[in-house]
Coordinates of C-alpha atoms in Angstrom, one line a residue:
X1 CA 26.5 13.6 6.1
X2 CA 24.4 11.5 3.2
X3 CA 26.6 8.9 1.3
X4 CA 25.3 8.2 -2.2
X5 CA 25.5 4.4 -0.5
X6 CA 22.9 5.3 1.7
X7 CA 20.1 6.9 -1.2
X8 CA 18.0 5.5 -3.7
X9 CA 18.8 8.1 -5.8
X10 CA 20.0 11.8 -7.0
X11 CA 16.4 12.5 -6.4
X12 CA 16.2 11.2 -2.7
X13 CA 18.9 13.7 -1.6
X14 CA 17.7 16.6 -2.8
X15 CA 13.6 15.7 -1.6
X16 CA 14.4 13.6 0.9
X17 CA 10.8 11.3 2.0
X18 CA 8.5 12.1 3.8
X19 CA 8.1 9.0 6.0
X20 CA 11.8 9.3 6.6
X21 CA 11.5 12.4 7.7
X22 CA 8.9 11.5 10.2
X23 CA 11.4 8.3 11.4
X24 CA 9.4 5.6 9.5
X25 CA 11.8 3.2 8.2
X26 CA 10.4 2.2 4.4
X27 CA 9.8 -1.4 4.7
X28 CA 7.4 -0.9 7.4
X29 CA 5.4 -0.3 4.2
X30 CA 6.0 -3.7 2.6
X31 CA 5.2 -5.5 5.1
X32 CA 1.6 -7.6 5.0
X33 CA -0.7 -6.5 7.2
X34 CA -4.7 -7.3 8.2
X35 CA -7.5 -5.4 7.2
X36 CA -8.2 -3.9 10.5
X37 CA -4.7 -2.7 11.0
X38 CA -4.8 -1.3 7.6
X39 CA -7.4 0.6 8.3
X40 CA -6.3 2.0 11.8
X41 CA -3.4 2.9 9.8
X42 CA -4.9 5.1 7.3
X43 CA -7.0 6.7 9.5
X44 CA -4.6 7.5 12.2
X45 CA -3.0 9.0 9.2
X46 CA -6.1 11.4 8.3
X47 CA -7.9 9.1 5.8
X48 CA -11.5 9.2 6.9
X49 CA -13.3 6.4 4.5
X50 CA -16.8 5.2 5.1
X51 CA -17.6 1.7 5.5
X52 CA -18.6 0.8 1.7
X53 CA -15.6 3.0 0.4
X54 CA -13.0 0.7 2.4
X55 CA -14.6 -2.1 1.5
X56 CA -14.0 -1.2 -2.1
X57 CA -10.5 0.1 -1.6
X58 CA -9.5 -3.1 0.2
X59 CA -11.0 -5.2 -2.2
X60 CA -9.4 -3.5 -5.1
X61 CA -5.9 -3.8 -3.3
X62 CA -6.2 -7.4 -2.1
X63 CA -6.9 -8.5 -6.0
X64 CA -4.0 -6.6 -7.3
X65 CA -1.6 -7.7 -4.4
X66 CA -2.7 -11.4 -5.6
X67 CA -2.6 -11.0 -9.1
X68 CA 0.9 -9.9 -8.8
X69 CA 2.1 -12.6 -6.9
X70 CA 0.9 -14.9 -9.4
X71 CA 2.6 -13.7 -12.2
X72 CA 5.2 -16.2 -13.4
X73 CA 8.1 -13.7 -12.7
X74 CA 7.4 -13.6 -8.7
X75 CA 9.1 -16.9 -7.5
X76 CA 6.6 -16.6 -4.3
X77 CA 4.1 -18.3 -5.9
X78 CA 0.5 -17.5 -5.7
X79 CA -0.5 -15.7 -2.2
X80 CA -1.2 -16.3 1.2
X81 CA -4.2 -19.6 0.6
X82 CA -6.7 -17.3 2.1
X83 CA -10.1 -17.6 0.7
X84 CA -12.0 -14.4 1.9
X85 CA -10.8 -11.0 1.0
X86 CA -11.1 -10.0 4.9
X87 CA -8.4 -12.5 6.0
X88 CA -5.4 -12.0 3.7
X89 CA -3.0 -9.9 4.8
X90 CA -1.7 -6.6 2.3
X91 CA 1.6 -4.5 2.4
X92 CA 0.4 -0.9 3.0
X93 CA 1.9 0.8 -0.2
X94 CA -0.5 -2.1 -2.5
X95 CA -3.5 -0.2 -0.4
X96 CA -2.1 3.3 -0.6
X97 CA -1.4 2.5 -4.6
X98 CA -5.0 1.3 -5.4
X99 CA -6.2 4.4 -3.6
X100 CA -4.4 7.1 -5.3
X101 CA -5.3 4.7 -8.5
X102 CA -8.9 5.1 -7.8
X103 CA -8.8 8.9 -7.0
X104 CA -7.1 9.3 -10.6
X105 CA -9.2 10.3 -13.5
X106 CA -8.0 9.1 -16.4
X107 CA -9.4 10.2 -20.1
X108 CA -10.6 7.7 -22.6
X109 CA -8.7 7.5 -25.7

């Protein structure tokens, strides 16, 4: 039996996630990890990206992942100190946002 202490919301109980379903516990998708990991990640998931398009993707995510943790309102301060894009370390949900970001079209106004 669901308490309503145990759900995010109304709308968690009635389409309950999907990595829940599967037994992946939700922070496991905050949590930093390297690009290499990331990647084994995805693809063990069913995301087949060539070389150049990871790249991109990765990029993309490292630079919003940083941005936002230089904003004045995150009391973190600004990132890990790594210099090269192939060293820091991202959650998985910045990488799986900037790829559903980049598949978005999105008309000019």
């Amino acid at each position: 039996r669901l308490w309503a202490e145990d759900l995010d919301s109304a709308a968690a109980a009635m389409a309950p996630d999907v990595a829940c379903i599967k037994g992946v516990d939700r922070s496991e998708f905050a949590r930093p990890r390297g690009r290499a990991e990331v990647r084994s990640l995805l693809e063990a998931a069913g995301y087949r990206l060539r070389s150049r398009s990871f790249d991109e993707l990765w990029h993309r995510a490292a630079q919003e992942y940083h941005l936002a943790l230089a904003t004045p309102h995150n009391a973190r301060g600004g990132g890990s100190g790594c210099s090269r894009m192939e060293e820091v370390e991202i959650p998985l949900s910045v990488v799986i946002e900037s790829y559903i970001g980049s598949r978005l079209c999105v008309p000019h106004l």
